[in-house]
Coordinates of C-alpha atoms in Angstrom, one line a residue:
X1428 CA 14.9 -50.4 7.3
X1429 CA 12.6 -47.8 8.8
X1430 CA 9.3 -48.9 10.3
X1431 CA 6.7 -46.3 9.2
X1432 CA 4.6 -46.8 12.4
X1433 CA 7.6 -46.3 14.7
X1434 CA 8.9 -43.4 12.7
X1435 CA 5.5 -41.7 12.7
X1436 CA 5.2 -42.1 16.5
X1437 CA 8.6 -40.6 16.9
X1438 CA 7.6 -37.7 14.6
X1439 CA 4.3 -37.0 16.5
X1440 CA 6.1 -37.0 19.8
X1441 CA 9.1 -35.1 18.5
X1442 CA 11.4 -37.8 20.0
X1443 CA 14.9 -36.4 20.2
X1444 CA 16.4 -39.9 20.1
X1445 CA 15.5 -40.1 16.4
X1446 CA 17.1 -36.8 15.4
X1447 CA 19.6 -37.5 12.7
X1448 CA 18.4 -41.1 12.4
X1449 CA 15.7 -40.4 9.9
X1450 CA 13.9 -37.6 8.0
X1451 CA 10.3 -37.1 6.9
X1452 CA 9.2 -35.9 3.6
X1453 CA 5.6 -34.5 3.5
X1454 CA 4.1 -35.2 0.0
X1455 CA 1.3 -32.6 0.5
X1456 CA 3.8 -29.8 1.0
X1457 CA 6.9 -31.0 -0.8
X1458 CA 9.0 -30.2 2.3
X1459 CA 11.2 -32.5 4.4
X1460 CA 12.0 -32.1 8.1
X1461 CA 13.8 -33.6 11.1
X1462 CA 11.6 -35.5 13.5
X1463 CA 12.0 -32.8 16.1
X1464 CA 10.8 -29.9 13.9
X1465 CA 9.2 -27.3 16.1
X1466 CA 6.7 -26.0 13.6
X1467 CA 3.3 -25.5 15.3
X1468 CA 1.3 -26.3 12.2
X1469 CA -1.0 -29.4 12.4
X1470 CA 1.0 -32.7 12.3
X1471 CA 0.8 -34.2 8.7
X1472 CA -1.3 -37.2 8.2
X1473 CA 0.6 -40.5 8.2
X1474 CA -0.4 -41.3 4.6
X1475 CA 1.3 -38.1 3.5
X1476 CA 4.6 -38.9 5.2
X1477 CA 7.6 -40.7 3.6
X1478 CA 10.5 -41.6 5.9
X1479 CA 14.1 -41.6 4.8
X1480 CA 17.4 -42.6 6.3
X1481 CA 19.4 -39.7 4.9
X1482 CA 18.6 -36.2 3.7
X1483 CA 20.1 -36.8 0.3
X1484 CA 17.4 -39.3 -0.6
X1485 CA 14.5 -37.1 0.5
X1486 CA 14.3 -35.0 -2.7
X1487 CA 12.1 -32.5 -1.1
X1488 CA 12.7 -28.8 -0.2
X1489 CA 14.4 -28.5 3.2
X1490 CA 12.3 -27.0 6.0
X1491 CA 13.3 -23.4 7.0
X1492 CA 12.7 -24.0 10.7
X1493 CA 14.5 -27.2 11.5
X1494 CA 17.1 -27.0 8.7
X1495 CA 17.4 -30.8 7.9
X1496 CA 20.2 -30.1 5.4
X1497 CA 22.5 -29.2 8.3
X1498 CA 24.0 -31.7 10.7
X1499 CA 21.9 -32.3 13.8
X1500 CA 22.8 -29.8 16.4
X1501 CA 24.0 -27.1 14.0
X1502 CA 20.6 -25.5 13.0
X1503 CA 19.4 -22.3 14.6
X1504 CA 16.6 -24.3 16.3
X1505 CA 19.3 -26.2 18.1
X1506 CA 20.9 -23.2 19.7
X1507 CA 19.4 -23.8 23.1
X1508 CA 20.7 -27.4 23.2
X1509 CA 24.1 -26.2 22.1
X1510 CA 24.2 -23.6 24.8
X1511 CA 23.2 -26.2 27.5
X1512 CA 25.8 -28.6 26.3
X1513 CA 28.5 -26.0 26.2
X1514 CA 27.5 -24.8 29.7
X1515 CA 28.2 -28.3 31.1
X1516 CA 31.7 -28.1 29.6
X1517 CA 32.1 -24.5 30.9
X1518 CA 31.2 -25.6 34.4
X1519 CA 33.8 -28.5 34.3
X1520 CA 36.5 -26.3 32.8
X1521 CA 35.7 -23.3 35.0
X1522 CA 37.4 -24.6 38.2
X1523 CA 40.1 -22.0 37.6
X1524 CA 37.5 -19.2 37.6
X1525 CA 35.4 -20.2 40.6
X1526 CA 34.5 -16.7 41.6
X1527 CA 32.5 -16.0 38.4
X1528 CA 28.8 -15.7 38.8
X1529 CA 26.0 -16.6 36.5
X1530 CA 25.8 -13.1 35.1
X1531 CA 29.5 -13.3 34.0
X1532 CA 29.1 -16.7 32.4
X1533 CA 25.9 -15.8 30.6
X1534 CA 27.6 -12.7 29.2
X1535 CA 30.3 -15.0 27.7
X1536 CA 27.5 -16.8 25.9
X1537 CA 26.1 -13.5 24.7
X1538 CA 22.8 -13.9 26.5
X1539 CA 21.3 -12.7 29.8
X1540 CA 21.3 -14.7 33.0
X1541 CA 17.5 -15.0 32.8
X1542 CA 17.8 -16.6 29.3
X1543 CA 20.5 -18.9 30.5
X1544 CA 18.3 -20.1 33.4
X1545 CA 15.4 -20.7 31.0
X1546 CA 17.5 -22.6 28.5
X1547 CA 19.1 -24.9 31.1
X1548 CA 15.7 -25.6 32.7
X1549 CA 14.2 -26.3 29.3
X1550 CA 17.0 -28.5 28.1
X1551 CA 18.1 -30.3 31.3
X1552 CA 15.2 -29.9 33.6
X1553 CA 17.2 -28.3 36.4
X1554 CA 18.5 -24.8 37.3
X1555 CA 22.1 -23.8 36.6
X1556 CA 22.9 -24.1 40.3
X1557 CA 21.4 -27.6 40.5
X1558 CA 23.4 -28.5 37.3
X1559 CA 26.6 -27.3 38.8
X1560 CA 25.9 -29.1 42.1
X1561 CA 25.1 -32.3 40.4
X1562 CA 28.3 -32.3 38.4
X1563 CA 30.2 -31.6 41.7
X1564 CA 28.5 -34.5 43.5
X1565 CA 29.2 -36.9 40.6
X1566 CA 32.9 -36.1 40.8
X1567 CA 33.0 -36.3 44.6
X1568 CA 31.4 -39.7 44.5
X1569 CA 34.0 -40.9 42.1
X1570 CA 36.8 -39.5 44.1
X1571 CA 35.5 -41.1 47.2
X1572 CA 35.1 -44.6 45.7
X1573 CA 38.2 -44.7 43.4
X1574 CA 40.9 -42.6 45.2
X1575 CA 42.6 -42.4 48.6
X1576 CA 42.1 -38.6 48.6
X1577 CA 41.2 -37.3 52.1
X1578 CA 37.6 -36.3 52.4
X1579 CA 38.4 -32.6 53.0
X1580 CA 40.4 -32.6 49.8
X1581 CA 37.6 -34.4 48.0
X1582 CA 35.3 -31.5 49.0
X1583 CA 37.6 -28.8 47.6
X1584 CA 38.6 -30.8 44.5
X1585 CA 34.9 -31.2 43.5
X1586 CA 34.2 -27.5 43.9
X1587 CA 32.8 -27.1 47.4
X1588 CA 33.9 -24.2 49.5
X1589 CA 34.1 -26.2 52.7
X1590 CA 33.8 -29.6 54.4
X1591 CA 30.5 -28.7 56.2
X1592 CA 28.7 -27.6 53.1
X1593 CA 30.0 -30.8 51.3
X1594 CA 28.8 -33.1 54.1
X1595 CA 25.3 -31.4 54.2
X1596 CA 24.8 -31.6 50.4
X1597 CA 26.1 -35.2 50.3
X1598 CA 23.9 -36.3 53.2
X1599 CA 20.8 -34.8 51.5
X1600 CA 21.6 -36.3 48.1
X1601 CA 22.7 -39.8 49.0
X1602 CA 21.3 -40.2 52.6
X1603 CA 24.7 -41.2 53.9
X1604 CA 27.9 -39.4 54.9
X1605 CA 30.9 -39.3 52.6
X1606 CA 32.9 -41.4 55.1
X1607 CA 30.2 -44.1 55.1
X1608 CA 30.3 -44.4 51.3
X1609 CA 34.1 -44.6 51.3
X1610 CA 34.1 -47.4 54.0
X1611 CA 31.7 -49.4 51.8
X1612 CA 33.7 -49.2 48.7
X1613 CA 37.4 -48.9 49.6
X1614 CA 39.3 -51.3 51.9
X1615 CA 41.2 -49.6 54.7
X1616 CA 44.5 -50.8 53.2
X1617 CA 43.9 -48.6 50.1
X1618 CA 43.4 -45.4 52.2
X1619 CA 47.1 -44.8 52.8
X1620 CA 48.5 -41.5 51.5
X1621 CA 50.1 -41.5 48.1
X1622 CA 51.7 -39.1 45.6
X1623 CA 49.5 -40.3 42.8
X1624 CA 45.9 -41.3 42.4
X1625 CA 43.9 -43.2 39.7
X1626 CA 40.4 -42.6 38.2
X1627 CA 38.5 -44.2 35.4
X1628 CA 37.0 -42.3 32.4
X1629 CA 34.4 -44.4 30.8
X1630 CA 33.5 -44.5 27.0
X1631 CA 30.9 -46.1 24.8
X1632 CA 32.5 -49.0 23.0
X1633 CA 34.0 -49.8 20.6
X1634 CA 37.2 -47.8 21.1
X1635 CA 40.3 -48.3 19.0
X1636 CA 42.9 -47.4 21.6
X1637 CA 45.9 -48.5 19.5
X1638 CA 44.8 -46.2 16.6
X1639 CA 44.6 -43.3 19.0
X1640 CA 48.0 -44.0 20.5
X1641 CA 49.5 -44.3 17.0
X1642 CA 48.1 -40.9 16.0
X1643 CA 49.4 -39.2 19.1
X1644 CA 52.8 -40.9 18.9
X1645 CA 53.6 -39.3 15.5
X1646 CA 52.9 -35.8 17.0
X1647 CA 54.5 -36.0 20.4
X1648 CA 56.3 -32.9 21.8
X1649 CA 59.6 -33.9 23.2
X1650 CA 59.9 -33.6 27.0
X1651 CA 56.1 -32.8 27.2
X1652 CA 54.5 -36.0 25.9
X1653 CA 55.4 -39.7 25.7
X1654 CA 53.9 -43.0 24.5
X1655 CA 55.3 -46.1 26.1
X1656 CA 54.0 -49.6 27.0
X1657 CA 50.5 -48.8 25.7
X1658 CA 50.3 -45.7 27.9
X1659 CA 50.1 -42.0 26.9
X1660 CA 51.8 -39.7 29.4
X1661 CA 52.3 -35.9 29.6
X1662 CA 53.2 -33.1 32.0
X1663 CA 50.5 -30.8 33.0
X1664 CA 50.5 -27.1 33.7
X1665 CA 47.0 -25.8 34.6
X1666 CA 47.0 -22.3 36.1
X1667 CA 49.5 -22.4 39.0
X1668 CA 49.3 -26.2 39.4
X1669 CA 51.9 -28.6 38.0
X1670 CA 52.0 -32.4 37.7
X1671 CA 51.8 -35.2 35.2
X1672 CA 49.2 -37.8 34.0
X1673 CA 49.5 -41.3 32.6
X1674 CA 46.5 -42.8 30.6
X1675 CA 46.1 -46.5 29.9
X1676 CA 43.3 -48.6 28.5
X1677 CA 41.1 -50.9 30.5
X1678 CA 39.1 -52.7 27.6
X1679 CA 37.3 -55.0 30.0
X1680 CA 36.0 -52.0 32.0
X1681 CA 35.2 -49.9 28.8
X1682 CA 37.2 -47.1 30.3
X1683 CA 40.6 -45.4 30.3
X1684 CA 42.5 -45.3 33.6
X1685 CA 44.0 -42.0 34.5
X1686 CA 46.9 -41.8 37.0
X1687 CA 47.7 -38.3 38.1
X1688 CA 49.8 -36.6 40.7
X1689 CA 48.1 -35.4 43.9
X1690 CA 49.3 -31.9 43.1
X1691 CA 46.7 -31.6 40.4
X1692 CA 43.6 -32.4 42.5
X1693 CA 42.7 -28.7 42.9
X1694 CA 42.1 -28.5 39.1
X1695 CA 40.8 -32.0 38.7
X1696 CA 37.5 -31.1 36.9
X1697 CA 39.4 -29.2 34.3
X1698 CA 42.0 -31.9 34.0
X1699 CA 39.4 -34.7 33.4
X1700 CA 37.4 -32.5 31.0
X1701 CA 40.5 -32.0 28.9
X1702 CA 41.4 -35.7 28.8
X1703 CA 37.9 -36.5 27.7
X1704 CA 38.4 -34.0 24.9
X1705 CA 41.7 -35.3 24.0
X1706 CA 40.6 -38.9 23.7
X1707 CA 37.1 -38.1 22.3
X1708 CA 35.4 -40.1 25.1
X1709 CA 32.0 -38.4 24.7
X1710 CA 31.5 -39.8 21.1
X1711 CA 28.6 -42.2 20.4
X1712 CA 30.3 -44.7 17.9
X1713 CA 27.2 -46.8 17.4
X1714 CA 25.1 -43.8 16.4
X1715 CA 27.9 -42.4 14.2
X1716 CA 28.3 -45.8 12.5
X1717 CA 24.6 -46.2 11.9
X1718 CA 24.5 -42.8 10.2
X1719 CA 27.8 -43.1 8.1
X1720 CA 27.3 -46.7 7.0
X1721 CA 24.4 -45.6 4.8
X1722 CA 27.0 -44.3 2.5
X1723 CA 28.2 -47.3 0.4
X1724 CA 31.7 -45.7 0.1
X1725 CA 32.1 -45.6 3.9
X1726 CA 30.3 -48.8 4.9
X1727 CA 33.3 -51.1 4.4
X1728 CA 35.8 -48.8 6.2
X1729 CA 33.5 -48.6 9.2
X1730 CA 33.3 -52.4 9.3
X1731 CA 37.1 -52.7 9.0
X1732 CA 38.0 -50.0 11.5
X1733 CA 35.4 -49.9 14.3
X1734 CA 36.0 -47.6 17.2
X1735 CA 37.9 -44.9 15.5
X1736 CA 37.8 -41.5 17.4
X1737 CA 38.6 -37.9 16.5
X1738 CA 41.7 -37.1 18.5
X1739 CA 41.4 -33.8 20.2
X1740 CA 43.8 -31.5 22.1
X1741 CA 44.7 -31.0 25.8
X1742 CA 45.0 -27.2 25.6
X1743 CA 43.4 -24.7 23.2
X1744 CA 46.3 -22.2 23.1
X1745 CA 48.8 -25.1 22.7
X1746 CA 46.8 -26.4 19.8
X1747 CA 46.5 -23.0 18.2
X1748 CA 50.2 -22.6 18.2
X1749 CA 50.7 -26.1 16.8
X1750 CA 48.2 -25.5 14.1
X1751 CA 50.1 -22.4 12.9
X1752 CA 53.4 -24.2 13.0
X1753 CA 51.9 -27.0 10.9
X1754 CA 51.0 -24.7 8.0
X1755 CA 52.2 -26.2 4.7
X1756 CA 54.8 -28.5 6.2
X1757 CA 54.8 -32.3 7.0
X1758 CA 53.8 -33.7 10.4
X1759 CA 57.4 -34.5 11.4
X1760 CA 58.7 -31.0 10.7
X1761 CA 55.7 -29.4 12.6
X1762 CA 56.3 -31.7 15.6
X1763 CA 60.0 -30.6 15.6
X1764 CA 59.0 -26.9 15.6
X1765 CA 56.4 -27.5 18.4
X1766 CA 59.1 -29.3 20.5
X1767 CA 61.5 -26.3 20.1
X1768 CA 58.7 -23.9 21.0
X1769 CA 57.9 -25.9 24.1
X1770 CA 61.5 -26.0 25.1
X1771 CA 62.1 -22.3 24.7
X1772 CA 59.0 -21.2 26.6
X1773 CA 58.3 -24.0 29.0
X1774 CA 59.6 -24.9 32.5
X1775 CA 62.0 -27.7 33.3
X1776 CA 60.7 -30.3 35.8
X1777 CA 61.5 -33.6 37.3
X1778 CA 59.1 -36.7 36.8
X1779 CA 59.5 -40.4 37.3
X1780 CA 59.7 -40.8 33.5
X1781 CA 62.9 -40.0 31.5
X1782 CA 60.9 -38.7 28.5
X1783 CA 58.9 -36.1 30.6
X1784 CA 61.1 -33.2 31.8
X1785 CA 59.3 -30.0 30.9
X1786 CA 55.9 -28.3 31.3
X1787 CA 54.2 -26.6 28.4
X1788 CA 53.7 -23.4 30.3
X1789 CA 53.9 -20.9 27.4
X1790 CA 51.0 -18.6 28.1
X1791 CA 49.3 -16.1 25.8
X1792 CA 50.4 -13.0 27.7
X1793 CA 54.1 -14.1 27.7
X1794 CA 54.2 -15.0 24.0
X1795 CA 52.4 -11.8 23.1
X1796 CA 55.2 -9.8 24.7
X1797 CA 57.9 -11.9 23.1
X1798 CA 59.7 -10.3 20.2
X1799 CA 59.4 -11.7 16.7
X1800 CA 63.2 -12.4 16.6
X1801 CA 62.9 -14.6 19.7
X1802 CA 60.2 -16.7 18.0
X1803 CA 62.0 -16.7 14.6
X1804 CA 65.2 -18.0 16.2
X1805 CA 63.5 -21.3 16.6
X1806 CA 63.5 -21.8 12.9
X1807 CA 60.0 -20.4 12.5
X1808 CA 59.4 -18.3 9.4
X1809 CA 58.6 -14.6 10.0
X1810 CA 55.0 -14.9 8.7
X1811 CA 54.2 -17.7 11.1
X1812 CA 56.0 -15.9 14.0
X1813 CA 53.7 -12.9 13.4
X1814 CA 50.6 -15.2 13.3
X1815 CA 51.6 -16.8 16.6
X1816 CA 52.1 -13.4 18.2
X1817 CA 48.8 -12.1 16.9
X1818 CA 47.1 -15.3 18.1
X1819 CA 48.6 -15.0 21.6
X1820 CA 47.6 -11.3 21.8
X1821 CA 44.0 -12.1 21.0
X1822 CA 44.0 -14.9 23.7
X1823 CA 45.6 -12.6 26.2
X1824 CA 43.0 -9.9 25.6
X1825 CA 40.1 -12.3 26.0
X1826 CA 39.0 -12.0 22.3
X1827 CA 39.6 -15.8 22.0
X1828 CA 38.6 -18.2 24.8
X1829 CA 38.9 -21.9 24.9
X1830 CA 36.3 -22.6 27.6
X1831 CA 33.4 -23.7 25.4
X1832 CA 31.5 -20.4 25.5
X1833 CA 32.2 -19.6 21.9
X1834 CA 30.5 -21.6 19.2
X1835 CA 32.7 -23.2 16.6
X1836 CA 31.5 -20.7 13.9
X1837 CA 32.3 -17.7 16.1
X1838 CA 35.7 -19.2 17.0
X1839 CA 36.6 -19.8 13.4
X1840 CA 35.4 -16.3 12.4
X1841 CA 37.6 -14.7 15.1
X1842 CA 40.6 -16.9 14.2
X1843 CA 40.4 -16.0 10.5
X1844 CA 40.4 -12.3 11.3
X1845 CA 44.0 -12.7 12.6
X1846 CA 46.9 -12.3 10.2
X1847 CA 48.3 -15.6 8.9
X1848 CA 45.3 -17.7 9.9
X1849 CA 43.1 -19.0 7.1
X1850 CA 40.3 -21.5 6.9
X1851 CA 42.6 -24.6 7.2
X1852 CA 44.2 -23.4 10.4
X1853 CA 40.9 -22.2 11.9
X1854 CA 39.1 -25.5 11.2
X1855 CA 42.2 -27.5 12.4
X1856 CA 42.2 -25.7 15.7
X1857 CA 38.5 -26.0 16.3
X1858 CA 38.1 -29.5 14.9
X1859 CA 40.9 -30.7 17.2
X1860 CA 38.7 -30.0 20.2
X1861 CA 35.6 -32.3 19.9
X1862 CA 34.0 -30.9 23.0
X1863 CA 34.1 -27.4 21.6
X1864 CA 33.5 -28.1 17.9
X1865 CA 31.0 -30.9 18.2
X1866 CA 33.0 -33.2 16.0
X1867 CA 31.1 -36.5 15.8
X1868 CA 30.3 -36.3 19.5

């Protein structure tokens, strides 16, 4: 039940925490809005406000500024928030493009560097440089307290260009040296060198880990992925770096534990970002449930299956190929074709796990130059082979990028402009990346 007093206070202060929680109908105008509506007209009197838990119950005309009929975050008024959110993802995934400046990144968003600075300051209260440095420091602190990685490697893995700069920033931020923090948190016995390291990725409970594993197990690519003993494992090829990861559940810690090879530390921000996408760790299940349970048809399912997440993907290009291969066939058949594709265009490798023996290293430029006959030989029909080649060519040319700079709408429009890709495939490819598409996150 909505308390009118609290709801009106949230409305007058434009409290973003209530966006999507309730709507306000103004009886004097016949219009309903979101509580964060930016209209500068005088605030309606409380006696003229009716508060509703869902837009369908409001029975007023939707406001043309805040667009309450759209999902929160998808209206034009939310563009600044969307850009700021995607910039955070872009920073985390951009470790492979460290030499790009703010002008280049702003151009990817279709705005100027000045606009980007203003949006980040307005939405996050810091400059883009401060935002980037904060994300680096948070990762560095986690590496120091949870891994045995040498401090100089911590500096480079978290995005700093050198140890001296890292020490200066760390001292200024935390008023202690990196070495002092490590001594306080890690016993000396745990500092011995190792071929693998472990980190935790936290989530908001509840989390149905078994449902996530069951979904992924039905779609495993042979030699690339495996599910065993409650763990998800896969080989990883990011840029020039190769290795493997193993992800398990720590319910008591409300986190997933990620074990990864030391060879992947140079691309660790990108690796962790992709794992958060894959397992939908940024979702807010309590908020989602509070909204969806207002529908009587969904309320019982939410009670029966708490903690369900939207499985994502580890790699955008990989998911695009798999989406095309899945057109009009069953999951088992699509998985078989995906495994054949990975075997034909991947790299053989050796890991401690019998089920992991190949990297998914098929890159857009390589597939774009592959003949249709080579793709069709894998049992892929010619129409889909042409769609895969067109998709790879668009990615190789930079027309499609999976680094969070394109909005879901722009991504789907570009995808559907390619031969052989319709609305189902475009939505499948975008909706399988929660961080990019904003699916329930």
